[in-house]
């Protein structure tokens, strides 16, 4: 995710900003920039790529300054480029803004501002903010920022500075974190703790709906209506490494816990409060969806598992046949793909060689090519006719977690979009599904409370050499994903099977030493799955069930039951995944494995 740093004080501003941005590098970024206020006016310097490029540019320009703001951008709206890099300006070049998050209503705001005569020079959602500040500025900068944030819907952490109206920085938070660092005769603001650590450990975390007016020797907190919200600072004791992980011991655990936020970002601007779905920004009025005879999904690893769930969702909701292929197989099997087909490449990184090769194969055969991808501007998105970004934020742990669940949310949106375009579902049913999706982030939060239970299960099972994961229907790919997660980070053999297939072979493995993880939420195949639980139990197998809250029947039969909240059937895969991620994580810890960098694996596999 993007990073923010701001400083006001007597140190050399550019040094503090650049140093702060470097301490945010771990968050991932594709471009960066700073705006520095000098005696004779503001200086804006931005660059694509590494912070070293920015430093290089700064070397030739201004050094000192009085205050300034900086940003590392991880693209969400608009490709990585110097123009799209923050800070962004208004038409007059007086107001500068850096922003983390997503502005859901930016298109409507942008159209209104353009109609009022504003000139836009970037493809970002952020640029509406400086123009709104310009609109509202009447000599009071703080008031202008306040009115601007009141117009903005979505998630934001905003830090703004002005070349007029005094020596101050104004910050505002709704959803995206901002933290103040308090010094003597100087103050700091950042999206995260690491940039503050060399200077101060006295911090104030902004709350949602709060603004901060920051000057050299004062920090004032107010709500979005201008009412004061005073608060004491706290002293943090984190090391730099702990701060990067926001206090979590590993990136993987941090990323598991980020899932409610990540899914909310996937849905932002695509799903309204009533449950209406729109992917028009990404897909336009694509005729391919009206005419397509079949859809092919190509992907690898965890993304392939998301594709299998996508098949289920698209076939059920939009009624088009969907074929899912391992990308490494697709290109070599002379696939029956042509101009009447849609091919979707799913890839977190957008750089996986096998997936890219499969996508190229589809393009060569004339298919309409789409991608579902987490990295804006990646190769997958560049070769595609259309891309749905998952907006999960950078995923650093090699084991994919939040990228997977956001892919599921994006596929659910896509299935509903196609269903609407083709008239396969009535609007009220689409809205019912949309509302179920809106509930998912809060339901995941409840599942995350199961962490201690997953940890104690891991302590109990860490020495077992082999696991079977079973699921039916939409839970079958989750069984495969659970097994993959366990394999890749704890190096324990595990297999994911469709529960109905067990009797055709794997049942021979079942004995008193065989743990079987059964995914059995109360959905349409629940009864059938219960039959498989019986089959395991009569052979003395150990059943660890993931089931719906209040299911006493399974609790009596299984040896251990992890309860997830009751949800709509198509949301269950997102919820059942989370305890499996936590279980694998704690198993890896128990076995002393390197959770974030498992042996032999790379975050993105760019070779065939
Ligand atoms: C997931 O935990 C894996 N590390 C791996 O299977 C991964 O999903 C696969 O390599 C595909 O990566 P991509 O989504 O970036 O294309």
PDB file of C-alpha atoms in Angstrom, residues 154-368:
ATOM      1  CA  UNK A 154     -14.477   5.912   0.472  1.00  0.00           C
ATOM      2  CA  UNK A 155     -11.333   5.243   2.419  1.00  0.00           C
ATOM      3  CA  UNK A 156      -8.681   7.852   2.981  1.00  0.00           C
ATOM      4  CA  UNK A 157      -5.710   9.037   4.921  1.00  0.00           C
ATOM      5  CA  UNK A 158      -4.979  12.503   3.530  1.00  0.00           C
ATOM      6  CA  UNK A 159      -2.151  14.888   4.281  1.00  0.00           C
ATOM      7  CA  UNK A 160      -2.356  18.326   2.677  1.00  0.00           C
ATOM      8  CA  UNK A 161      -0.203  21.417   2.635  1.00  0.00           C
ATOM      9  CA  UNK A 162      -0.760  24.882   1.275  1.00  0.00           C
ATOM     10  CA  UNK A 163       1.476  27.550  -0.195  1.00  0.00           C
ATOM     11  CA  UNK A 164      -0.885  30.171   1.221  1.00  0.00           C
ATOM     12  CA  UNK A 165      -2.461  30.681   4.620  1.00  0.00           C
ATOM     13  CA  UNK A 166       0.335  29.963   7.051  1.00  0.00           C
ATOM     14  CA  UNK A 167       2.850  27.383   8.155  1.00  0.00           C
ATOM     15  CA  UNK A 168       0.894  24.224   8.733  1.00  0.00           C
ATOM     16  CA  UNK A 169       0.006  20.769   7.491  1.00  0.00           C
ATOM     17  CA  UNK A 170      -3.533  19.369   7.701  1.00  0.00           C
ATOM     18  CA  UNK A 171      -4.272  15.641   7.897  1.00  0.00           C
ATOM     19  CA  UNK A 172      -7.557  13.743   7.829  1.00  0.00           C
ATOM     20  CA  UNK A 173      -8.364  10.100   8.323  1.00  0.00           C
ATOM     21  CA  UNK A 174     -11.240   7.839   7.370  1.00  0.00           C
ATOM     22  CA  UNK A 175     -10.227   4.201   7.211  1.00  0.00           C
ATOM     23  CA  UNK A 176      -6.569   4.503   6.162  1.00  0.00           C
ATOM     24  CA  UNK A 177      -4.193   4.865   9.140  1.00  0.00           C
ATOM     25  CA  UNK A 178      -2.310   8.034  10.014  1.00  0.00           C
ATOM     26  CA  UNK A 179      -0.068   8.553  13.010  1.00  0.00           C
ATOM     27  CA  UNK A 180       1.349  11.791  14.416  1.00  0.00           C
ATOM     28  CA  UNK A 181       4.882  11.902  15.808  1.00  0.00           C
ATOM     29  CA  UNK A 182       5.367  14.633  18.399  1.00  0.00           C
ATOM     30  CA  UNK A 183       8.726  16.376  18.761  1.00  0.00           C
ATOM     31  CA  UNK A 184      10.056  19.562  20.339  1.00  0.00           C
ATOM     32  CA  UNK A 185       9.679  22.442  17.901  1.00  0.00           C
ATOM     33  CA  UNK A 186       8.877  19.915  15.181  1.00  0.00           C
ATOM     34  CA  UNK A 187       6.122  17.450  14.356  1.00  0.00           C
ATOM     35  CA  UNK A 188       5.663  14.529  12.006  1.00  0.00           C
ATOM     36  CA  UNK A 189       2.833  12.662  10.348  1.00  0.00           C
ATOM     37  CA  UNK A 190       2.997   9.312   8.610  1.00  0.00           C
ATOM     38  CA  UNK A 191       0.840   6.451   7.459  1.00  0.00           C
ATOM     39  CA  UNK A 192       2.806   4.102   9.650  1.00  0.00           C
ATOM     40  CA  UNK A 193       5.206   4.203  12.598  1.00  0.00           C
ATOM     41  CA  UNK A 194       8.645   3.458  10.986  1.00  0.00           C
ATOM     42  CA  UNK A 195       9.338   6.980   9.590  1.00  0.00           C
ATOM     43  CA  UNK A 196       8.820   8.450  13.084  1.00  0.00           C
ATOM     44  CA  UNK A 197      11.167   6.141  14.982  1.00  0.00           C
ATOM     45  CA  UNK A 198      14.481   8.009  14.413  1.00  0.00           C
ATOM     46  CA  UNK A 199      12.964  11.215  15.792  1.00  0.00           C
ATOM     47  CA  UNK A 200      10.318  10.454  18.405  1.00  0.00           C
ATOM     48  CA  UNK A 201       8.422   7.700  20.175  1.00  0.00           C
ATOM     49  CA  UNK A 202       5.594   9.979  21.324  1.00  0.00           C
ATOM     50  CA  UNK A 203       2.729   9.279  18.965  1.00  0.00           C
ATOM     51  CA  UNK A 204      -0.979   9.859  18.494  1.00  0.00           C
ATOM     52  CA  UNK A 205      -2.912   7.530  16.192  1.00  0.00           C
ATOM     53  CA  UNK A 206      -5.617   9.480  14.398  1.00  0.00           C
ATOM     54  CA  UNK A 207      -9.094   8.003  14.743  1.00  0.00           C
ATOM     55  CA  UNK A 208     -11.550   7.614  11.899  1.00  0.00           C
ATOM     56  CA  UNK A 209     -13.317  10.902  11.250  1.00  0.00           C
ATOM     57  CA  UNK A 210     -10.511  12.899  12.827  1.00  0.00           C
ATOM     58  CA  UNK A 211      -8.342  15.713  11.451  1.00  0.00           C
ATOM     59  CA  UNK A 212      -5.050  17.109  12.701  1.00  0.00           C
ATOM     60  CA  UNK A 213      -3.766  20.652  12.284  1.00  0.00           C
ATOM     61  CA  UNK A 214       0.002  20.351  12.562  1.00  0.00           C
ATOM     62  CA  UNK A 215       2.449  23.207  13.114  1.00  0.00           C
ATOM     63  CA  UNK A 216       6.015  23.346  14.511  1.00  0.00           C
ATOM     64  CA  UNK A 217       5.007  23.520  18.124  1.00  0.00           C
ATOM     65  CA  UNK A 218       1.435  22.353  18.210  1.00  0.00           C
ATOM     66  CA  UNK A 219      -0.860  19.595  17.048  1.00  0.00           C
ATOM     67  CA  UNK A 220      -4.601  20.122  17.256  1.00  0.00           C
ATOM     68  CA  UNK A 221      -7.079  17.265  16.824  1.00  0.00           C
ATOM     69  CA  UNK A 222     -10.611  17.906  15.615  1.00  0.00           C
ATOM     70  CA  UNK A 223     -13.490  15.949  14.141  1.00  0.00           C
ATOM     71  CA  UNK A 224     -14.796  16.537  10.610  1.00  0.00           C
ATOM     72  CA  UNK A 225     -17.163  19.174  12.039  1.00  0.00           C
ATOM     73  CA  UNK A 226     -14.331  21.185  13.586  1.00  0.00           C
ATOM     74  CA  UNK A 227     -15.008  20.134  17.199  1.00  0.00           C
ATOM     75  CA  UNK A 228     -11.878  19.628  19.241  1.00  0.00           C
ATOM     76  CA  UNK A 229     -10.996  15.974  20.150  1.00  0.00           C
ATOM     77  CA  UNK A 230      -8.002  16.344  22.489  1.00  0.00           C
ATOM     78  CA  UNK A 231      -6.063  13.217  23.410  1.00  0.00           C
ATOM     79  CA  UNK A 232      -2.854  12.305  25.208  1.00  0.00           C
ATOM     80  CA  UNK A 233       0.029  10.889  23.206  1.00  0.00           C
ATOM     81  CA  UNK A 234       1.282   7.364  23.798  1.00  0.00           C
ATOM     82  CA  UNK A 235       4.841   6.104  23.908  1.00  0.00           C
ATOM     83  CA  UNK A 236       5.653   3.265  21.552  1.00  0.00           C
ATOM     84  CA  UNK A 237       8.345   0.728  22.280  1.00  0.00           C
ATOM     85  CA  UNK A 238       8.382  -1.087  18.917  1.00  0.00           C
ATOM     86  CA  UNK A 239      11.619  -1.833  17.142  1.00  0.00           C
ATOM     87  CA  UNK A 240      11.901  -0.735  13.492  1.00  0.00           C
ATOM     88  CA  UNK A 241      11.267  -4.314  12.338  1.00  0.00           C
ATOM     89  CA  UNK A 242       8.158  -4.669  14.523  1.00  0.00           C
ATOM     90  CA  UNK A 243       6.891  -1.355  13.244  1.00  0.00           C
ATOM     91  CA  UNK A 244       7.106  -2.526   9.610  1.00  0.00           C
ATOM     92  CA  UNK A 245       4.880  -5.419  10.489  1.00  0.00           C
ATOM     93  CA  UNK A 246       2.607  -3.155  12.526  1.00  0.00           C
ATOM     94  CA  UNK A 247       3.460  -5.159  15.603  1.00  0.00           C
ATOM     95  CA  UNK A 248       2.724  -8.568  14.041  1.00  0.00           C
ATOM     96  CA  UNK A 249       5.590 -11.073  14.175  1.00  0.00           C
ATOM     97  CA  UNK A 250       5.264 -11.913  10.465  1.00  0.00           C
ATOM     98  CA  UNK A 251       3.940 -10.301   7.292  1.00  0.00           C
ATOM     99  CA  UNK A 252       1.767 -13.349   6.700  1.00  0.00           C
ATOM    100  CA  UNK A 253      -0.087 -12.861   9.986  1.00  0.00           C
ATOM    101  CA  UNK A 254      -0.409  -9.135   9.311  1.00  0.00           C
ATOM    102  CA  UNK A 255      -1.812  -9.885   5.848  1.00  0.00           C
ATOM    103  CA  UNK A 256      -4.282 -12.447   7.235  1.00  0.00           C
ATOM    104  CA  UNK A 257      -5.537  -9.767   9.616  1.00  0.00           C
ATOM    105  CA  UNK A 258      -5.717  -7.179   6.842  1.00  0.00           C
ATOM    106  CA  UNK A 259      -8.369  -9.186   4.991  1.00  0.00           C
ATOM    107  CA  UNK A 260     -11.439  -7.269   6.211  1.00  0.00           C
ATOM    108  CA  UNK A 261      -9.848  -4.031   5.022  1.00  0.00           C
ATOM    109  CA  UNK A 262      -8.553  -5.567   1.803  1.00  0.00           C
ATOM    110  CA  UNK A 263     -11.964  -6.932   0.802  1.00  0.00           C
ATOM    111  CA  UNK A 264     -13.594  -3.633   1.647  1.00  0.00           C
ATOM    112  CA  UNK A 265     -11.132  -1.998  -0.790  1.00  0.00           C
ATOM    113  CA  UNK A 266     -11.940  -4.592  -3.473  1.00  0.00           C
ATOM    114  CA  UNK A 267     -15.607  -3.730  -3.159  1.00  0.00           C
ATOM    115  CA  UNK A 268     -15.086   0.045  -2.927  1.00  0.00           C
ATOM    116  CA  UNK A 269     -16.781   1.915  -5.736  1.00  0.00           C
ATOM    117  CA  UNK A 270     -18.095  -1.349  -7.206  1.00  0.00           C
ATOM    118  CA  UNK A 271     -20.863  -2.188  -4.770  1.00  0.00           C
ATOM    119  CA  UNK A 272     -23.256   0.385  -3.341  1.00  0.00           C
ATOM    120  CA  UNK A 273     -25.133   0.323  -0.042  1.00  0.00           C
ATOM    121  CA  UNK A 274     -28.189  -1.247  -1.673  1.00  0.00           C
ATOM    122  CA  UNK A 275     -26.077  -4.098  -3.079  1.00  0.00           C
ATOM    123  CA  UNK A 276     -25.961  -2.887  -6.702  1.00  0.00           C
ATOM    124  CA  UNK A 277     -22.818  -4.041  -8.504  1.00  0.00           C
ATOM    125  CA  UNK A 278     -20.950  -2.055 -11.130  1.00  0.00           C
ATOM    126  CA  UNK A 279     -17.750  -2.919 -12.950  1.00  0.00           C
ATOM    127  CA  UNK A 280     -18.396  -0.408 -15.720  1.00  0.00           C
ATOM    128  CA  UNK A 281     -15.180   1.507 -14.916  1.00  0.00           C
ATOM    129  CA  UNK A 282     -13.126  -1.615 -15.481  1.00  0.00           C
ATOM    130  CA  UNK A 283     -15.097  -3.385 -18.175  1.00  0.00           C
ATOM    131  CA  UNK A 284     -17.070  -0.620 -19.862  1.00  0.00           C
ATOM    132  CA  UNK A 285     -20.081  -1.888 -21.773  1.00  0.00           C
ATOM    133  CA  UNK A 286     -18.021  -4.862 -23.018  1.00  0.00           C
ATOM    134  CA  UNK A 287     -20.041  -6.614 -25.725  1.00  0.00           C
ATOM    135  CA  UNK A 288     -17.935  -9.747 -25.151  1.00  0.00           C
ATOM    136  CA  UNK A 289     -20.036 -10.502 -22.086  1.00  0.00           C
ATOM    137  CA  UNK A 290     -23.262 -10.450 -24.063  1.00  0.00           C
ATOM    138  CA  UNK A 291     -22.017 -12.787 -26.759  1.00  0.00           C
ATOM    139  CA  UNK A 292     -19.438 -15.035 -25.084  1.00  0.00           C
ATOM    140  CA  UNK A 293     -20.066 -18.736 -25.532  1.00  0.00           C
ATOM    141  CA  UNK A 294     -17.610 -19.841 -22.910  1.00  0.00           C
ATOM    142  CA  UNK A 295     -15.114 -18.472 -20.436  1.00  0.00           C
ATOM    143  CA  UNK A 296     -11.660 -19.909 -19.748  1.00  0.00           C
ATOM    144  CA  UNK A 297      -9.715 -19.136 -16.607  1.00  0.00           C
ATOM    145  CA  UNK A 298      -5.945 -19.605 -16.535  1.00  0.00           C
ATOM    146  CA  UNK A 299      -3.887 -19.257 -13.360  1.00  0.00           C
ATOM    147  CA  UNK A 300      -1.382 -20.955 -11.068  1.00  0.00           C
ATOM    148  CA  UNK A 301      -1.289 -22.010  -7.426  1.00  0.00           C
ATOM    149  CA  UNK A 302      -3.573 -20.098  -5.119  1.00  0.00           C
ATOM    150  CA  UNK A 303      -4.879 -17.992  -7.999  1.00  0.00           C
ATOM    151  CA  UNK A 304      -5.931 -21.216  -9.745  1.00  0.00           C
ATOM    152  CA  UNK A 305      -7.949 -22.138  -6.645  1.00  0.00           C
ATOM    153  CA  UNK A 306      -9.652 -18.756  -6.846  1.00  0.00           C
ATOM    154  CA  UNK A 307     -10.381 -19.549 -10.504  1.00  0.00           C
ATOM    155  CA  UNK A 308     -12.111 -22.813  -9.532  1.00  0.00           C
ATOM    156  CA  UNK A 309     -14.395 -20.864  -7.218  1.00  0.00           C
ATOM    157  CA  UNK A 310     -14.890 -18.323 -10.004  1.00  0.00           C
ATOM    158  CA  UNK A 311     -16.106 -21.161 -12.232  1.00  0.00           C
ATOM    159  CA  UNK A 312     -18.662 -22.118  -9.639  1.00  0.00           C
ATOM    160  CA  UNK A 313     -19.851 -18.513  -9.198  1.00  0.00           C
ATOM    161  CA  UNK A 314     -19.984 -17.595 -12.894  1.00  0.00           C
ATOM    162  CA  UNK A 315     -21.703 -20.800 -13.964  1.00  0.00           C
ATOM    163  CA  UNK A 316     -24.245 -20.597 -11.142  1.00  0.00           C
ATOM    164  CA  UNK A 317     -25.020 -16.902 -11.406  1.00  0.00           C
ATOM    165  CA  UNK A 318     -24.342 -15.965 -15.044  1.00  0.00           C
ATOM    166  CA  UNK A 319     -25.014 -19.362 -16.625  1.00  0.00           C
ATOM    167  CA  UNK A 320     -22.002 -19.505 -18.972  1.00  0.00           C
ATOM    168  CA  UNK A 321     -19.732 -22.569 -19.120  1.00  0.00           C
ATOM    169  CA  UNK A 322     -16.366 -21.887 -17.501  1.00  0.00           C
ATOM    170  CA  UNK A 323     -13.217 -23.993 -17.976  1.00  0.00           C
ATOM    171  CA  UNK A 324     -10.353 -23.625 -15.520  1.00  0.00           C
ATOM    172  CA  UNK A 325      -6.819 -24.566 -16.524  1.00  0.00           C
ATOM    173  CA  UNK A 326      -3.457 -24.643 -14.867  1.00  0.00           C
ATOM    174  CA  UNK A 327      -1.735 -21.992 -16.952  1.00  0.00           C
ATOM    175  CA  UNK A 328       1.268 -24.266 -17.418  1.00  0.00           C
ATOM    176  CA  UNK A 329      -0.977 -26.843 -19.115  1.00  0.00           C
ATOM    177  CA  UNK A 330      -3.244 -24.536 -21.083  1.00  0.00           C
ATOM    178  CA  UNK A 331      -0.796 -23.361 -23.683  1.00  0.00           C
ATOM    179  CA  UNK A 332       0.463 -26.825 -24.538  1.00  0.00           C
ATOM    180  CA  UNK A 333      -2.884 -28.537 -25.039  1.00  0.00           C
ATOM    181  CA  UNK A 334      -3.993 -26.670 -28.151  1.00  0.00           C
ATOM    182  CA  UNK A 335      -6.965 -25.181 -26.272  1.00  0.00           C
ATOM    183  CA  UNK A 336     -10.278 -24.783 -28.088  1.00  0.00           C
ATOM    184  CA  UNK A 337     -10.390 -21.034 -27.636  1.00  0.00           C
ATOM    185  CA  UNK A 338     -11.526 -18.499 -30.211  1.00  0.00           C
ATOM    186  CA  UNK A 339     -12.848 -14.999 -30.806  1.00  0.00           C
ATOM    187  CA  UNK A 340     -16.214 -15.795 -29.205  1.00  0.00           C
ATOM    188  CA  UNK A 341     -14.593 -16.649 -25.878  1.00  0.00           C
ATOM    189  CA  UNK A 342     -13.462 -14.706 -22.861  1.00  0.00           C
ATOM    190  CA  UNK A 343     -10.211 -15.713 -21.206  1.00  0.00           C
ATOM    191  CA  UNK A 344      -9.459 -14.515 -17.688  1.00  0.00           C
ATOM    192  CA  UNK A 345      -5.921 -14.643 -16.308  1.00  0.00           C
ATOM    193  CA  UNK A 346      -5.891 -14.519 -12.517  1.00  0.00           C
ATOM    194  CA  UNK A 347      -2.625 -13.477 -10.928  1.00  0.00           C
ATOM    195  CA  UNK A 348      -1.780 -11.630  -7.737  1.00  0.00           C
ATOM    196  CA  UNK A 349       1.517 -10.382  -9.104  1.00  0.00           C
ATOM    197  CA  UNK A 350       0.523 -10.141 -12.752  1.00  0.00           C
ATOM    198  CA  UNK A 351       4.044 -11.380 -13.538  1.00  0.00           C
ATOM    199  CA  UNK A 352       3.751 -15.181 -13.328  1.00  0.00           C
ATOM    200  CA  UNK A 353       5.399 -16.540 -16.469  1.00  0.00           C
ATOM    201  CA  UNK A 354       3.052 -19.507 -16.941  1.00  0.00           C
ATOM    202  CA  UNK A 355      -0.054 -17.362 -16.552  1.00  0.00           C
ATOM    203  CA  UNK A 356       1.288 -14.729 -18.944  1.00  0.00           C
ATOM    204  CA  UNK A 357       2.119 -17.415 -21.512  1.00  0.00           C
ATOM    205  CA  UNK A 358      -1.414 -18.836 -21.216  1.00  0.00           C
ATOM    206  CA  UNK A 359      -2.888 -15.380 -21.638  1.00  0.00           C
ATOM    207  CA  UNK A 360      -0.767 -14.772 -24.713  1.00  0.00           C
ATOM    208  CA  UNK A 361      -1.965 -18.054 -26.178  1.00  0.00           C
ATOM    209  CA  UNK A 362      -5.566 -16.900 -25.671  1.00  0.00           C
ATOM    210  CA  UNK A 363      -4.867 -13.519 -27.233  1.00  0.00           C
ATOM    211  CA  UNK A 364      -3.245 -15.155 -30.271  1.00  0.00           C
ATOM    212  CA  UNK A 365      -6.408 -17.184 -30.732  1.00  0.00           C
ATOM    213  CA  UNK A 366      -8.504 -14.012 -30.781  1.00  0.00           C
ATOM    214  CA  UNK A 367     -10.226 -14.300 -27.384  1.00  0.00           C
ATOM    215  CA  UNK A 368     -11.294 -11.268 -25.346  1.00  0.00           C
TER     216      UNK A 368
END
